[in-house]
Short mmCIF file of C-alpha atoms in Angstrom, two decimals:
data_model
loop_
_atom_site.label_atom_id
_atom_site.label_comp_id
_atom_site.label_asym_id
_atom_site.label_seq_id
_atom_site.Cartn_x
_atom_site.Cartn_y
_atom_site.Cartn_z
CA UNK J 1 99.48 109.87 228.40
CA UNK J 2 97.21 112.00 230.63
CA UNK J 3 93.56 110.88 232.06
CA UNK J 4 91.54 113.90 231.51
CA UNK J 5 88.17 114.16 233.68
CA UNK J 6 85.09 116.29 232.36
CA UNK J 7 81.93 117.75 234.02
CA UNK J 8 80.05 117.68 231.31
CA UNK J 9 76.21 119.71 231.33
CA UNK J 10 73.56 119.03 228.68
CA UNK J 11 69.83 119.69 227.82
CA UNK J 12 68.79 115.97 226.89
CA UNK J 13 65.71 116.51 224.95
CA UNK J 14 66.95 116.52 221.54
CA UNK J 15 69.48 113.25 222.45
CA UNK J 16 69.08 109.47 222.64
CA UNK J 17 70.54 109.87 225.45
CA UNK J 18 74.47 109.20 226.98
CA UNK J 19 75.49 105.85 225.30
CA UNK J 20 76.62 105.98 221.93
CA UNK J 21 74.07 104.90 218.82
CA UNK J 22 75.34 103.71 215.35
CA UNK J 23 72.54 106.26 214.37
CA UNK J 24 71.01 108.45 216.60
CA UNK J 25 72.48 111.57 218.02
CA UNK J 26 73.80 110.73 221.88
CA UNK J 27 75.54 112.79 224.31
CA UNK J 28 78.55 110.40 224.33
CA UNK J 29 78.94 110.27 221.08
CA UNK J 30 78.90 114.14 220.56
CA UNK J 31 81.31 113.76 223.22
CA UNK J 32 83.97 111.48 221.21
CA UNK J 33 83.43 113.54 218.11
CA UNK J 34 84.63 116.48 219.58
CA UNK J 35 87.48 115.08 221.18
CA UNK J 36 88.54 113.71 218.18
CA UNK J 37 88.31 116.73 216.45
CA UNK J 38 90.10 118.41 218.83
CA UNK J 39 92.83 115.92 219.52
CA UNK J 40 93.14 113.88 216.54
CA UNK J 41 93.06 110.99 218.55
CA UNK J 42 90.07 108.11 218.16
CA UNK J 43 88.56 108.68 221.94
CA UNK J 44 86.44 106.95 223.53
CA UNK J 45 84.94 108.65 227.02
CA UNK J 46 83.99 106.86 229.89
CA UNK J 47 80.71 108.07 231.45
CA UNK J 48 79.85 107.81 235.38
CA UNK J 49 75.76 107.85 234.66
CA UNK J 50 74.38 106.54 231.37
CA UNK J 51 71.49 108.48 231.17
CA UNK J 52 68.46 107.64 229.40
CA UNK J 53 66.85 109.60 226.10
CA UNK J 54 65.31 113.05 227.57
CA UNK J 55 67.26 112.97 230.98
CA UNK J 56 69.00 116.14 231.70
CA UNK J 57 72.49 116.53 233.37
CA UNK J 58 74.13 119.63 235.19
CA UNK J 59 77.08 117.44 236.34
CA UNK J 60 77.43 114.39 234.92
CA UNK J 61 81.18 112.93 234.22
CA UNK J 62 83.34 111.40 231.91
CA UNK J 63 87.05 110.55 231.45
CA UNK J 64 89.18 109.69 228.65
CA UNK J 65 93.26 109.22 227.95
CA UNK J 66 94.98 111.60 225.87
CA UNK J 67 98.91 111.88 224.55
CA UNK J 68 97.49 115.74 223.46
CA UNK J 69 99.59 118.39 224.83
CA UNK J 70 96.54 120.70 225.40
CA UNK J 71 96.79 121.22 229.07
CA UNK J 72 93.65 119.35 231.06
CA UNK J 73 92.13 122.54 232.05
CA UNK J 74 92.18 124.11 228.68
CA UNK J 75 89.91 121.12 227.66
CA UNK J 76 86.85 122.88 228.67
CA UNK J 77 87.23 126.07 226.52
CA UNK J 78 88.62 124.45 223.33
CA UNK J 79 85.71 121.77 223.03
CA UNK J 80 82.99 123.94 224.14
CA UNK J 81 83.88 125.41 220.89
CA UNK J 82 83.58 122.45 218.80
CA UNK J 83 79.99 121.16 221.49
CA UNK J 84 76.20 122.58 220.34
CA UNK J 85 74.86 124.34 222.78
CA UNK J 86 72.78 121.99 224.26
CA UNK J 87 75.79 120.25 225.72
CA UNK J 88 78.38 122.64 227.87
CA UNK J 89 82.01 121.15 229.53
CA UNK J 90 81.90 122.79 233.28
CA UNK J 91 85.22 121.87 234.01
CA UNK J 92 87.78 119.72 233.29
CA UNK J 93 90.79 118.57 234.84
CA UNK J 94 93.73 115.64 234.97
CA UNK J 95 92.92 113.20 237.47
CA UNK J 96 95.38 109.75 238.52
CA UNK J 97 95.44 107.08 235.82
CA UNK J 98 93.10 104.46 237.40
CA UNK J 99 90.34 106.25 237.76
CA UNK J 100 87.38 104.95 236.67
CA UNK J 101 84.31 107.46 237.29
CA UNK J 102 81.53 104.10 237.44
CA UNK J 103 83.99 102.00 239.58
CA UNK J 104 84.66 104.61 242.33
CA UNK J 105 82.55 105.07 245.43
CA UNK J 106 80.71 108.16 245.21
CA UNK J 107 77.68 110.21 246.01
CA UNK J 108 75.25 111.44 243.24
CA UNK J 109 72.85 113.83 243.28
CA UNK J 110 69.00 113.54 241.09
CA UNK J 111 66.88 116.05 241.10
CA UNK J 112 63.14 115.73 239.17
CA UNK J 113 60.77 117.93 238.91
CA UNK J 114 56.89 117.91 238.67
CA UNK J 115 54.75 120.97 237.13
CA UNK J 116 51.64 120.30 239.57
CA UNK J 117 49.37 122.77 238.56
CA UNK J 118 45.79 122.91 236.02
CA UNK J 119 48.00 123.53 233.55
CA UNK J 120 51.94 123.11 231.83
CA UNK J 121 54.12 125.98 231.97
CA UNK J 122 55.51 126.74 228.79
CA UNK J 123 59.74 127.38 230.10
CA UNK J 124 59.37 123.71 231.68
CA UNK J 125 58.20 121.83 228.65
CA UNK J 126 61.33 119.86 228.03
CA UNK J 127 62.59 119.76 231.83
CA UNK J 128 59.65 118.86 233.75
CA UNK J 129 56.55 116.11 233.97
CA UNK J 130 53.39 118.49 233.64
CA UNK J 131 50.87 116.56 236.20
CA UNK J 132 47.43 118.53 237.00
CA UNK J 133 45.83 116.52 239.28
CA UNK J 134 46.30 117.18 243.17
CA UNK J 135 48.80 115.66 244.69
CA UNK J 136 49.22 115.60 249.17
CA UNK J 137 52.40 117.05 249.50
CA UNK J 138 52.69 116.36 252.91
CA UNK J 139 52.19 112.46 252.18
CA UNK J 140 54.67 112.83 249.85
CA UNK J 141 57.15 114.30 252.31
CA UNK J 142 56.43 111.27 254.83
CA UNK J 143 56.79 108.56 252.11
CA UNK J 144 60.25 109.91 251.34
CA UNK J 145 61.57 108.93 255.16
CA UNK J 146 61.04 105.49 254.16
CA UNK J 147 64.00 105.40 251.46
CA UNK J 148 66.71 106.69 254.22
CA UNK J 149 69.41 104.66 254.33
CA UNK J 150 70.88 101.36 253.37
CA UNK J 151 67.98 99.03 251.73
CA UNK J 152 67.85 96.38 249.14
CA UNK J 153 66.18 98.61 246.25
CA UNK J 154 65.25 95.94 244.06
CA UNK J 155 61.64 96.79 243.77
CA UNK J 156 62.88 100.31 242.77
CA UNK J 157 65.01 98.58 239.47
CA UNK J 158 63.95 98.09 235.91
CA UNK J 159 64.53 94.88 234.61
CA UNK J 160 67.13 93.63 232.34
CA UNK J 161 69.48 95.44 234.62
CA UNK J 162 72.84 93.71 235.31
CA UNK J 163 74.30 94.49 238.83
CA UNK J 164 75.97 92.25 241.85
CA UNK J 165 73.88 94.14 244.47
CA UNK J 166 70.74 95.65 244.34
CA UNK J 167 71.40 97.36 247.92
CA UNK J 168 71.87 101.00 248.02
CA UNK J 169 72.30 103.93 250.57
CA UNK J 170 70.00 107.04 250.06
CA UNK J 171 71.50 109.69 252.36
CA UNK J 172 68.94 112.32 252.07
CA UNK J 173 65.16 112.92 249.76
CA UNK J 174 63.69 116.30 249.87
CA UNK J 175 60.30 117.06 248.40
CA UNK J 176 59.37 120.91 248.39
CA UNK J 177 56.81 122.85 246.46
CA UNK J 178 57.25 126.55 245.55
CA UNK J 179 54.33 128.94 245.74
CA UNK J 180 54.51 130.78 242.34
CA UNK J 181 55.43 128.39 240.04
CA UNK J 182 53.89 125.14 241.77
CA UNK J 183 56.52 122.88 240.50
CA UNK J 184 57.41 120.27 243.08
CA UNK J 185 61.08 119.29 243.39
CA UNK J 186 62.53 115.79 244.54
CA UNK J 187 65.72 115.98 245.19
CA UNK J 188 67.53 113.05 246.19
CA UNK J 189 71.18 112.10 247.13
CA UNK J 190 72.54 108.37 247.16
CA UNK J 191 75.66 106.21 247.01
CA UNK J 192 74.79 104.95 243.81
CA UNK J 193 71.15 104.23 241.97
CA UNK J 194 69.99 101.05 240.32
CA UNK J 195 68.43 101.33 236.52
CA UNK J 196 65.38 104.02 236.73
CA UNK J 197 65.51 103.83 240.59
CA UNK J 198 64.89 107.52 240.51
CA UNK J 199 62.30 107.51 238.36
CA UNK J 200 60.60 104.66 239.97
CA UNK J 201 60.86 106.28 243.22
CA UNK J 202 59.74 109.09 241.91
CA UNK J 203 56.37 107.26 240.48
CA UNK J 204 55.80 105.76 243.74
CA UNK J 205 56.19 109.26 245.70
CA UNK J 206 53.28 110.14 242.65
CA UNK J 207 50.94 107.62 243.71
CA UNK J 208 51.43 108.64 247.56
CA UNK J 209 50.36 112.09 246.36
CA UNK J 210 47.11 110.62 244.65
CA UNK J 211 46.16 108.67 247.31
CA UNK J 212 46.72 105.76 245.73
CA UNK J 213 49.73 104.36 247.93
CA UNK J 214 49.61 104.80 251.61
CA UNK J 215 53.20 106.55 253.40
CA UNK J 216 53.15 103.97 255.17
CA UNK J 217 53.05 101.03 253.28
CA UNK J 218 56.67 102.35 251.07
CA UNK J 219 58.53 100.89 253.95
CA UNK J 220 56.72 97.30 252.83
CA UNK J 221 57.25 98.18 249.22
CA UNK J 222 60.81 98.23 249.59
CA UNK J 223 60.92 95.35 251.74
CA UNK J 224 59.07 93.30 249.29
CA UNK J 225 62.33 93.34 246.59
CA UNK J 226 59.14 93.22 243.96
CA UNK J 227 59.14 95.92 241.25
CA UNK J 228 55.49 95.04 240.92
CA UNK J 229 54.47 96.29 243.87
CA UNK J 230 56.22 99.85 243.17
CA UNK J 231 54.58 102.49 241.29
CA UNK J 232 55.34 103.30 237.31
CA UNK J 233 58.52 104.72 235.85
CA UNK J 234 57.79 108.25 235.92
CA UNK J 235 58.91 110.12 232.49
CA UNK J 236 62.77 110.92 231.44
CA UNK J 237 61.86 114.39 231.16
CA UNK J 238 61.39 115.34 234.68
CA UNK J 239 64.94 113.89 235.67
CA UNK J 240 68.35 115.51 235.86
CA UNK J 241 71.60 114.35 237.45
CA UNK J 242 72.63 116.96 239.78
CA UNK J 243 76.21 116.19 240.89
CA UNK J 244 78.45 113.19 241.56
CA UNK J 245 81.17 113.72 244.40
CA UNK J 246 83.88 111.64 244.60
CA UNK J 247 85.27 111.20 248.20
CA UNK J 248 88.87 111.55 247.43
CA UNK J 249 91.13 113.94 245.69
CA UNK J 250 90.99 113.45 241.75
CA UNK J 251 94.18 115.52 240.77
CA UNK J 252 96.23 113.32 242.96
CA UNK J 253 98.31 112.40 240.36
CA UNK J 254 101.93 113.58 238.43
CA UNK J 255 101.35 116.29 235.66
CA UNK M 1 28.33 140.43 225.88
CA UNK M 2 31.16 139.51 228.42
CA UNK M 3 34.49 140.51 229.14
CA UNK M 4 37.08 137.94 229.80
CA UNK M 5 40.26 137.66 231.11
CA UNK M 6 43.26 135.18 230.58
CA UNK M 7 46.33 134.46 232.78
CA UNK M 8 49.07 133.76 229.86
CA UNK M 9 52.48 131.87 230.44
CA UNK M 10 54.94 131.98 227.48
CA UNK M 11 58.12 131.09 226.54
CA UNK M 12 59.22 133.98 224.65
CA UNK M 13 62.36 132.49 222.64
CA UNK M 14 60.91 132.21 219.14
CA UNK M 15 58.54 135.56 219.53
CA UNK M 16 59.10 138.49 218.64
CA UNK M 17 57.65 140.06 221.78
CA UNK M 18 53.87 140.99 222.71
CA UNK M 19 53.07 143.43 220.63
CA UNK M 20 51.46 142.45 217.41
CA UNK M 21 53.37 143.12 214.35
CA UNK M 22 52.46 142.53 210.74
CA UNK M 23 54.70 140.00 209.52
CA UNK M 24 56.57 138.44 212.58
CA UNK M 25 55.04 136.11 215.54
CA UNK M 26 54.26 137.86 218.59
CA UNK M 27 52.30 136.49 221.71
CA UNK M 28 49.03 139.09 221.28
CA UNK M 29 49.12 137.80 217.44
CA UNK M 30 48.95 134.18 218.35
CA UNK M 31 46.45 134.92 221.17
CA UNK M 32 44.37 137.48 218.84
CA UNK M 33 44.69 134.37 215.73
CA UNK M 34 43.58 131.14 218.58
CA UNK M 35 40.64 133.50 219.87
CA UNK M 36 39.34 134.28 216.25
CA UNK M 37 39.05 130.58 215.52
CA UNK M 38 37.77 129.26 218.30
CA UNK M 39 34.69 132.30 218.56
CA UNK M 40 34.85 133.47 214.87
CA UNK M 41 34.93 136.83 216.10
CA UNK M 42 37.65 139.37 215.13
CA UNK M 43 38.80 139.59 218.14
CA UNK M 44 41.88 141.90 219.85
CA UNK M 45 43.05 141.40 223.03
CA UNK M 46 44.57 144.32 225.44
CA UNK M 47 47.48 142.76 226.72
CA UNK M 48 48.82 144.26 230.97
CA UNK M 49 52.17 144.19 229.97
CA UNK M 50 53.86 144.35 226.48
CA UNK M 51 56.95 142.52 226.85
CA UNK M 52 59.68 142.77 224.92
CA UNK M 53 61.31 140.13 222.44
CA UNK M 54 62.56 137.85 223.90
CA UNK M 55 61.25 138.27 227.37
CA UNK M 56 58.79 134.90 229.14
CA UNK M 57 56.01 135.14 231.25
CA UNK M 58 54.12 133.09 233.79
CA UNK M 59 51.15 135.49 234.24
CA UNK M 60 51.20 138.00 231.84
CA UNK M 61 47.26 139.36 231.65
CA UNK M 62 45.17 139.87 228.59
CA UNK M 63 41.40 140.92 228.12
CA UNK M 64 38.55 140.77 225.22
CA UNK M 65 35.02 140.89 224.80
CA UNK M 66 33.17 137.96 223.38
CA UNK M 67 29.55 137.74 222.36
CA UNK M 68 30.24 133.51 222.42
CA UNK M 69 28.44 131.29 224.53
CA UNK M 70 31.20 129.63 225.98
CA UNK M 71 32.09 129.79 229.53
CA UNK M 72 34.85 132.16 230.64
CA UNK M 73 36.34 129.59 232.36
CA UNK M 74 36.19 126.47 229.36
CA UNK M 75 38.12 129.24 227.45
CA UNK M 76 41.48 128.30 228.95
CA UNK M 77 40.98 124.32 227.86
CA UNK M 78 39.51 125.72 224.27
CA UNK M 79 42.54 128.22 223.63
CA UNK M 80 45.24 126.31 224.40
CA UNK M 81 44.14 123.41 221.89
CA UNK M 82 44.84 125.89 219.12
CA UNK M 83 48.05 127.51 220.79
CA UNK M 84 51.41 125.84 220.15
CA UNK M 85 53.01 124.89 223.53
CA UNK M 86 55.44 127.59 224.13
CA UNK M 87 52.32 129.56 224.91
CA UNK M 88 49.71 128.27 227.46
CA UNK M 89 46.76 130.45 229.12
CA UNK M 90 46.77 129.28 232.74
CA UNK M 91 43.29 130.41 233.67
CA UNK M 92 40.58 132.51 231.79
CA UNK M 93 37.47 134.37 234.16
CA UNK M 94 34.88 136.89 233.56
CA UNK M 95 36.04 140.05 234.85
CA UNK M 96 33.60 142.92 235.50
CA UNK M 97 32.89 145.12 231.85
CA UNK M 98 34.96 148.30 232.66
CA UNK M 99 38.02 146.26 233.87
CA UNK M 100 41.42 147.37 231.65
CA UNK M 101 44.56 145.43 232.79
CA UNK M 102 46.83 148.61 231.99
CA UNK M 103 44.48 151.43 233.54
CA UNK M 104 43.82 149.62 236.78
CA UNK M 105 46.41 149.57 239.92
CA UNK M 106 48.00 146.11 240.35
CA UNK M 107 51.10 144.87 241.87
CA UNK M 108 53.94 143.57 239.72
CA UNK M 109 56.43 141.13 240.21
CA UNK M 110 59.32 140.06 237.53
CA UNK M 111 62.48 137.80 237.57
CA UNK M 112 65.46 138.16 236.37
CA UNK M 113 67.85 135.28 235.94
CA UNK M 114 71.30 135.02 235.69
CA UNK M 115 73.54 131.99 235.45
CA UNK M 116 76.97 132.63 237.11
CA UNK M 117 79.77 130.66 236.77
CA UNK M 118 82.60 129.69 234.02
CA UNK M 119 80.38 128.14 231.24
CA UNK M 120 76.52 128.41 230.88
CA UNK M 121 74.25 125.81 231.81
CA UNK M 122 72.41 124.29 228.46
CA UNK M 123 69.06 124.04 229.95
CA UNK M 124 68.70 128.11 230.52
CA UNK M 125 70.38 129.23 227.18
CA UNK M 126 66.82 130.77 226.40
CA UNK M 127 65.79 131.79 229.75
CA UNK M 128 68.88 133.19 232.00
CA UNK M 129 71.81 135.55 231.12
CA UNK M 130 74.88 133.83 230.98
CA UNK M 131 77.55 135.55 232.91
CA UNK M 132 81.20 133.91 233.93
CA UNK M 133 83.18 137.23 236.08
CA UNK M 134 82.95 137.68 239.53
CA UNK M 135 79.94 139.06 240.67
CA UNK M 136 79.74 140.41 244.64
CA UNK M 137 76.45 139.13 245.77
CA UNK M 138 76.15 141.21 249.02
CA UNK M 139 77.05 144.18 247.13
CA UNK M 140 74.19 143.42 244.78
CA UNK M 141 72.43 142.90 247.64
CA UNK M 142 73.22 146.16 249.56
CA UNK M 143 72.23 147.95 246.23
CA UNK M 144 69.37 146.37 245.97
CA UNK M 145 67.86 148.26 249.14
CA UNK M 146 68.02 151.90 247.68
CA UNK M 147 65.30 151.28 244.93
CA UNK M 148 63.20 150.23 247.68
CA UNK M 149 60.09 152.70 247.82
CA UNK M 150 58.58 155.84 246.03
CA UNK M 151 61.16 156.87 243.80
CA UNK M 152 61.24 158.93 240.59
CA UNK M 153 62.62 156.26 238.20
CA UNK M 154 63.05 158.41 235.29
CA UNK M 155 67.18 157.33 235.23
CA UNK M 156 65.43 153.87 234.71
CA UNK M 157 63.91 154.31 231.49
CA UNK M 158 64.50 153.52 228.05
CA UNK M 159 64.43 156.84 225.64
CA UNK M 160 61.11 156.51 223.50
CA UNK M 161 58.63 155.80 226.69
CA UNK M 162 55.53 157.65 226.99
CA UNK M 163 54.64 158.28 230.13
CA UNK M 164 52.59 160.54 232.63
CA UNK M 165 54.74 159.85 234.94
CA UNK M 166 58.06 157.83 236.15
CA UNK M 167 57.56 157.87 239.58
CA UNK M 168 57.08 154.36 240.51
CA UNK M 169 56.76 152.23 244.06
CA UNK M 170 59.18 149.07 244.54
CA UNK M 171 57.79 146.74 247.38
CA UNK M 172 60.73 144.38 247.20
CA UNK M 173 63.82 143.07 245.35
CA UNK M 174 65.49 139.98 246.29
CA UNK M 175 68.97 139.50 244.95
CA UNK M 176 69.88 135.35 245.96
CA UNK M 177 72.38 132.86 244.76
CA UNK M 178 72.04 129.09 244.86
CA UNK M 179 75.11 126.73 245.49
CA UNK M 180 74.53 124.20 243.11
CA UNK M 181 73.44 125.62 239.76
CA UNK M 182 75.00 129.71 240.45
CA UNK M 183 72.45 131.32 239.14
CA UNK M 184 71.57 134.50 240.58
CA UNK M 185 68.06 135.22 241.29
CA UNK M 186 66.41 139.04 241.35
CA UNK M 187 63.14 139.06 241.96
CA UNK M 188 60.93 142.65 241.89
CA UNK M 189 57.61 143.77 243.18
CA UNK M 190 56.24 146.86 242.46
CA UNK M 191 52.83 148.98 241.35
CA UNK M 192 54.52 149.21 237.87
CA UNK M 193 57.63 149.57 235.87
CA UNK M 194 58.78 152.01 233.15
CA UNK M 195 59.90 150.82 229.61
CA UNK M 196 62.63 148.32 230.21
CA UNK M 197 63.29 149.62 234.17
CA UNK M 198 63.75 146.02 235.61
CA UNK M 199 66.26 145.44 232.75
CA UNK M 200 67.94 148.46 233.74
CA UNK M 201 67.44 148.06 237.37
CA UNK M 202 69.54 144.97 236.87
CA UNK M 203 72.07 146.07 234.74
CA UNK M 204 72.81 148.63 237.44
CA UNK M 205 73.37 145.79 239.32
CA UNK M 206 75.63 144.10 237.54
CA UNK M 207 77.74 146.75 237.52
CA UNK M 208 77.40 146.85 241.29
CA UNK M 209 78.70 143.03 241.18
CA UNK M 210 81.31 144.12 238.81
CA UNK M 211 82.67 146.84 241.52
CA UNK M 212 81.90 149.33 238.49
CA UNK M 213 79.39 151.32 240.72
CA UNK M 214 79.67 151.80 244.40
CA UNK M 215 75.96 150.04 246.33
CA UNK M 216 76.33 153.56 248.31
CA UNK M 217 75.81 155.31 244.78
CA UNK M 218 72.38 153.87 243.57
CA UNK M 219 70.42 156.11 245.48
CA UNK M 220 72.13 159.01 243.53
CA UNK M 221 71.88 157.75 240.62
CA UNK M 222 67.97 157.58 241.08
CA UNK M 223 68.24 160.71 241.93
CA UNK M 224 70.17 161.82 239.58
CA UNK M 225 67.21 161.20 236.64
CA UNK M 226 69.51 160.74 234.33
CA UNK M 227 69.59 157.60 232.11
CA UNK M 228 73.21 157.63 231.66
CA UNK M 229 73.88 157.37 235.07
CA UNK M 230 72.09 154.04 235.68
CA UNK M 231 73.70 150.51 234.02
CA UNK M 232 73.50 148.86 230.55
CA UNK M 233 70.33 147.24 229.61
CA UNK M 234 70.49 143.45 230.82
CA UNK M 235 69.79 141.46 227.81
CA UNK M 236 65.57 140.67 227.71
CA UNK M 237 65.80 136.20 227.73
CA UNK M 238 66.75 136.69 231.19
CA UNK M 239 63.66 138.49 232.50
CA UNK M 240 60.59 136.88 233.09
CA UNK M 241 57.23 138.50 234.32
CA UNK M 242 56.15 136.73 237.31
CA UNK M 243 52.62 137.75 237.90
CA UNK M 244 50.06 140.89 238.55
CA UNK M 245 47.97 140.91 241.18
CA UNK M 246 44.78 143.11 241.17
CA UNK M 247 43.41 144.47 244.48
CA UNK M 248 39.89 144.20 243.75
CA UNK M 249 37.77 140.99 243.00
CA UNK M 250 38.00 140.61 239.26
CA UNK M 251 35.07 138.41 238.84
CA UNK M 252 32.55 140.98 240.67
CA UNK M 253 30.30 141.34 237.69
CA UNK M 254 27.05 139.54 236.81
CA UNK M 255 27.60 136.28 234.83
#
């Protein structure tokens, strides 16, 4: 028995998203039908980030135990083959038998992105949240300081979410704008995020930008542990899970 | 009488370029169809730049002349209610009457995109060229500098072209990499381009990546004026045209 680990990409617009549906298409479950296919064996993956239905992914990660001789590595090419192409292995690898990708420290990265302009552009459609009105940028940019570090995030969660701690660590939150495209990017890296955190963040840092939520009142927001007081979820579309590190060597473990 | 022009961003994927054809969707047949229906004039729009199938814009220009009563600037909102959303006009203005977006000088500037690493990343299977070998980016880069300028293009240019002339200016050309996604980014400015030059331009270097051609070599192949000195043709869904810039006021014309 190996533990095989995979980097899995994916376009999630035409998915319910990662957890697997009796009967709706979901990334996971594309996931265990391919390895089954390939191996024969009735898989089950493990994902690190269930995303939601329309979230994208350029490195999210799942494991799963195998008695297949196909070499870890080879993984990647032979169910690529048997994935649409809407959902792409990066890599894959053997990593030690207790790992478990949710039950590891790690840091992930989000990134979502906002078309901010009179009108959508076309290429974005699926990846983006089209928003014309103006938004302060530079409000936007002071807001973010407010998530640094370790807080309690529990305005920033969506209820019905089960977790011991709602305190998290948000190491760094960048907010740029290009000039050609005008598509704002949020980019932000934590030790873990609580149900739609990011997109709750996100739809606070929106109603900075409209004026409606002063930069310096997040800091209060966050203290106040009341989802109320946040602003809205902003929409699945817009999101996509950048990376997750894991602080330690994965392939520690006997081939 | 007025003449008006439209800024027009498209996803190209499911078009069978610009130019309109008799039984297959292009852009100018969509644009030429919305227009009709919306003024009930038989109306034909001159398009800046006829891009190939395949190949997405953010500004791509096209002109007409309308007798209707509505406002230049409504017809943006009007248009793209009857335009599916892979195709959007960004903005629509009354340009003076003797303004022709091909017969006018204008600054250029297209994108080329290619994703750079083992496997391809799901969310630019319509809009980047996938491609896994090595690829030497300061080679690409060094390259890059010899097609800065005046230069008789002529080795750039697809057979079939008629032209006066194919000696063309290049302002810039940026060849970058970012860490996270490796996908290469070469953008190009310049007062025009010859049928299918950028897609040769970058060809050539890809080859340069490959170690195929020498960076010292470019400028003799330009000089050379010989097609089959220069690269392959980079396949069209990784070029997109950026925008053209006029150097005149546009709108200098009585409304």
């Amino acid at each position: 028995m190996k533990r095989v680990m995979l980097i899995v990409s994916y376009d999630g617009t035409n998915y319910h998203g990662w957890q697997i549906q009796p009967s709706a298409a979901t990334i996971e479950g594309m996931l265990n039908k391919a390895i089954c296919s390939l191996t024969g064996e009735a898989i089950q993956v493990i994902g690190a980030s269930r995303t939601d239905a329309g979230v994208h992914a350029l490195g999210n990660v799942a494991v799963f135990d195998t008695e297949s001789r196909i070499p870890a590595e080879k993984f990647s090419y032979a169910l690529n083959q048997r994935l649409p192409e809407d959902i792409v292995i990066q890599k894959s690898l053997q990593v030690f038998d207790f790992f478990h990708p949710r039950h590891c420290d790690c840091k992930k990265t989000y990134e979502y992105t906002i078309v901010n302009r009179a009108f959508p552009l076309p290429e974005y459609r699926n990846t983006a949240y089209f928003y014309y009105g103006t938004l302060d940028l530079k409000k936007m940019q002071k807001a973010a300081e407010a998530f640094l570090g370790e807080h309690d995030f529990a305005a920033f969660c969506s209820a019905g979410a089960q977790v011991q701690s709602t305190v998290r660590t948000i190491y760094s939150l960048e907010v740029v704008k290009d000039d050609i495209e005008e598509k704002i990017r949020i980019r932000v890296q934590g030790n873990g995020f609580l149900y739609n955190m990011v997109r709750i963040l996100v739809g606070t840092l929106l109603e900075v930008g409209k004026g409606a939520i002063l930069p310096e009142d997040v800091e209060y927001i966050i203290a106040s542990c009341d989802r109320a007081q946040a602003g809205p979820t902003a929409p699945a579309k817009g999101l996509r899970l950048l990376q997750i590190e894991y602080p330690f060597a994965l392939d520690n473990c006997s081939k």
